[in-house]
PDB file of C-alpha atoms in Angstrom:
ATOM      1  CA  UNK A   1      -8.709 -10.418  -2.742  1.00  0.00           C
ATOM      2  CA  UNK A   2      -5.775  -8.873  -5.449  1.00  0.00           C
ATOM      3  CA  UNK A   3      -4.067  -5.819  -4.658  1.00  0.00           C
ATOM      4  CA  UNK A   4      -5.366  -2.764  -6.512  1.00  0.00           C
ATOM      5  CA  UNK A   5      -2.926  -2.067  -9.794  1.00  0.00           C
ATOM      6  CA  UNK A   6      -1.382   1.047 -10.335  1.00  0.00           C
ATOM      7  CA  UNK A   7       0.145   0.574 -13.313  1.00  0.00           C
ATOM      8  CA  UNK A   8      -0.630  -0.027 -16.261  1.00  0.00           C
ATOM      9  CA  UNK A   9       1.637  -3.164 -17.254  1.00  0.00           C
ATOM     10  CA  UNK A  10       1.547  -1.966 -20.938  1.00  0.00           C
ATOM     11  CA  UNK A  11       3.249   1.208 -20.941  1.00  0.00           C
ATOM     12  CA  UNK A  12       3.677   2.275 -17.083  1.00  0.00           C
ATOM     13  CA  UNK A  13       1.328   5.186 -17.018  1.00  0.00           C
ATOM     14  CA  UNK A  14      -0.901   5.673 -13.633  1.00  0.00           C
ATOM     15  CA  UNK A  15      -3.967   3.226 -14.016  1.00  0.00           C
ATOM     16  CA  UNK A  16      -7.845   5.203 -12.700  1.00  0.00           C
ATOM     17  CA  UNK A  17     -10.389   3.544 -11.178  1.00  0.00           C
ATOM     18  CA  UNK A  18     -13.408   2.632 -14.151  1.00  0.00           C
ATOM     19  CA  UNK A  19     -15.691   0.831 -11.934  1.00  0.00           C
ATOM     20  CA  UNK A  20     -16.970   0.313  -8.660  1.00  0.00           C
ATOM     21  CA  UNK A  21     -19.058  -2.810  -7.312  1.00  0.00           C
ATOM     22  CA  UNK A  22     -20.434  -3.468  -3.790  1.00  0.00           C
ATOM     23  CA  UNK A  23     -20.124  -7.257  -2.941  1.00  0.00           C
ATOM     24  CA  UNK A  24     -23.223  -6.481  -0.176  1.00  0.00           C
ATOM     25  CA  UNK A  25     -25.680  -5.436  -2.764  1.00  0.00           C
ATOM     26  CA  UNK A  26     -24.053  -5.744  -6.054  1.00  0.00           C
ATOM     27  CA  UNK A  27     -24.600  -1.916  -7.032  1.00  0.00           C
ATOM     28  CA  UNK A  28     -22.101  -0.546  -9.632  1.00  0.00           C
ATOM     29  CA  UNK A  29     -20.937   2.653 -10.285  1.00  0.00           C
ATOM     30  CA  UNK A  30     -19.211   3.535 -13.618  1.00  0.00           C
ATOM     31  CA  UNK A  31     -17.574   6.505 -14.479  1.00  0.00           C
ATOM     32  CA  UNK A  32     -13.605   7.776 -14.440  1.00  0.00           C
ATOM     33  CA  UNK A  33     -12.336   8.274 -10.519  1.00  0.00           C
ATOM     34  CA  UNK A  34      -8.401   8.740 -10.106  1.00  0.00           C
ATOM     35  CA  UNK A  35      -6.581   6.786  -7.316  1.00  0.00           C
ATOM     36  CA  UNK A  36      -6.281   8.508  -3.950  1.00  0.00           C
ATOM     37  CA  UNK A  37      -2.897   9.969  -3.007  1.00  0.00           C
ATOM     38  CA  UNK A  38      -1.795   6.610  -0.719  1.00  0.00           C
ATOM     39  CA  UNK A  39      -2.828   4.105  -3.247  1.00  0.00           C
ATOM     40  CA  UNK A  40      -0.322   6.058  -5.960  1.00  0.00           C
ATOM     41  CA  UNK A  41       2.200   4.700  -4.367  1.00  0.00           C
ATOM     42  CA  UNK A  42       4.363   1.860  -4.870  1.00  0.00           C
ATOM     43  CA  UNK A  43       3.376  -1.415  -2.559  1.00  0.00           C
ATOM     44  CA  UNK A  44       6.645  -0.866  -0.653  1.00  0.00           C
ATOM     45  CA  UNK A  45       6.136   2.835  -0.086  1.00  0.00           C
ATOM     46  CA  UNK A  46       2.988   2.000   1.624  1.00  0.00           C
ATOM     47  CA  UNK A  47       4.750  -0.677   3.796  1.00  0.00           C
ATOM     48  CA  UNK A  48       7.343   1.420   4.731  1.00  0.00           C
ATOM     49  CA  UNK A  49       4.552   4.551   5.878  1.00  0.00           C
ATOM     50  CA  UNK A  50       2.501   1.708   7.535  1.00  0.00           C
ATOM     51  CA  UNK A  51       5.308   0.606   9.513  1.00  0.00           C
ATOM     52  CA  UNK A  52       5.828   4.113  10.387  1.00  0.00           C
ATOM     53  CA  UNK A  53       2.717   4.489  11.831  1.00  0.00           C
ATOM     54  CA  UNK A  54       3.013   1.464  13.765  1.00  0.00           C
ATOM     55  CA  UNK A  55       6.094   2.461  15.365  1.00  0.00           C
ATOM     56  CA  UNK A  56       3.950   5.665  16.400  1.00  0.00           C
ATOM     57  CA  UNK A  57       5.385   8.110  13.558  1.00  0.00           C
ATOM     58  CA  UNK A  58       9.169   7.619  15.586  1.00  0.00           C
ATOM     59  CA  UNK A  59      11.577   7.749  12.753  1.00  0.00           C
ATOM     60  CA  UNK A  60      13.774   6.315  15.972  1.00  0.00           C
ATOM     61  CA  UNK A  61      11.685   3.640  16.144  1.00  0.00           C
ATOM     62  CA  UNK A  62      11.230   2.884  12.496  1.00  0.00           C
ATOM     63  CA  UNK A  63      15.090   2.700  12.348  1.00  0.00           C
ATOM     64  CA  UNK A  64      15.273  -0.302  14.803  1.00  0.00           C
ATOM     65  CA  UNK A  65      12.271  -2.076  13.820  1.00  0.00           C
ATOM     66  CA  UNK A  66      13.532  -2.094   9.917  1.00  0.00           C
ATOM     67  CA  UNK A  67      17.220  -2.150  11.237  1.00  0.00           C
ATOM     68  CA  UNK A  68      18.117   0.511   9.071  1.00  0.00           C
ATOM     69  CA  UNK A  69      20.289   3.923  10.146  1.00  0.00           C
ATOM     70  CA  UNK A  70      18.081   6.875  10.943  1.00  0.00           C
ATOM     71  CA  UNK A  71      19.325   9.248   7.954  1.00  0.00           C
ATOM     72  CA  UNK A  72      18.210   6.353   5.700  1.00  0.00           C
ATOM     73  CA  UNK A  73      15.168   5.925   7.623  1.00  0.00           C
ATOM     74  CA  UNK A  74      14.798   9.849   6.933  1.00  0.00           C
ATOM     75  CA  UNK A  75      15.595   9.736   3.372  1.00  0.00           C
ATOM     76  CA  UNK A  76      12.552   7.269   2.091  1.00  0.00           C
ATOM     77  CA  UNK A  77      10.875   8.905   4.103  1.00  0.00           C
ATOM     78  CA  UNK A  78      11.576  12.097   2.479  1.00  0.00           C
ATOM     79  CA  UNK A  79      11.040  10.803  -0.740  1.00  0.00           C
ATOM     80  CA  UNK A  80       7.668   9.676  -0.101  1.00  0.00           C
ATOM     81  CA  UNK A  81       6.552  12.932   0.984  1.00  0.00           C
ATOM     82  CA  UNK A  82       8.164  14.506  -2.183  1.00  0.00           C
ATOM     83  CA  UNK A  83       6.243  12.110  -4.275  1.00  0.00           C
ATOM     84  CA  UNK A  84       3.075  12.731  -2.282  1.00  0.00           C
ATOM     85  CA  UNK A  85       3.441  16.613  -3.187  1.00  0.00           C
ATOM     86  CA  UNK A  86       4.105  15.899  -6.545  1.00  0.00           C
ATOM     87  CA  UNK A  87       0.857  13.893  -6.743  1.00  0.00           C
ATOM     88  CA  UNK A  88      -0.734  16.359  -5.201  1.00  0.00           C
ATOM     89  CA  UNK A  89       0.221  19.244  -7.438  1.00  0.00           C
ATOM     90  CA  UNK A  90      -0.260  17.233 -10.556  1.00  0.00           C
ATOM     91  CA  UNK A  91      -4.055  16.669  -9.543  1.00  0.00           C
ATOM     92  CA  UNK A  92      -4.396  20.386  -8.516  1.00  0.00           C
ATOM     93  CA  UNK A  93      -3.097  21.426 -11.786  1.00  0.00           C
ATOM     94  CA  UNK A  94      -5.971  18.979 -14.073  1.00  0.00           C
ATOM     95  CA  UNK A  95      -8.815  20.624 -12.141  1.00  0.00           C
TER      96      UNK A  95
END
């Protein structure tokens, strides 16, 4: 199966979710549903936080695994989370 799109490959804006199909019983469900928090990010963000989780949420860990130097390790990490936030207040703010 293709990975979800986030983006719209026209003019970069976030893409939402139009439709919904079951492959068990082929029910659909139409209407406008925005992307959950996780799937907002890039494909490499969510790598990087599943390979964090993997390495049991040990930045330490992370560091050898990716062979990468703990600030830098820190710093994506970091990031994500800002971006995450940012998400967050941005849906908080069209309710």
């Amino acid at each position: 199966m293709r990975k979800l799109p986030t983006v719209c490959p026209s003019c970069s804006g976030l893409l939402a979710v139009k439709r919904l199909y079951c492959n068990r019983c082929g029910t659909e469900v139409e209407g406008e549903f925005e992307l959950p928090s996780l799937a907002r990010l890039s494909t490499e963000e969510q790598e990087f936080l599943l390979a964090f989780l993997k390495a049991d949420a040990s930045l330490k860990e992370l560091a050898r695994i990716l062979r990468l130097s703990y600030p830098t390790v820190r710093n994506r990490l970091d990031t994500i989370i800002g971006r995450l936030r940012r998400n967050e207040s941005r849906t908080k703010d069209k309710k």
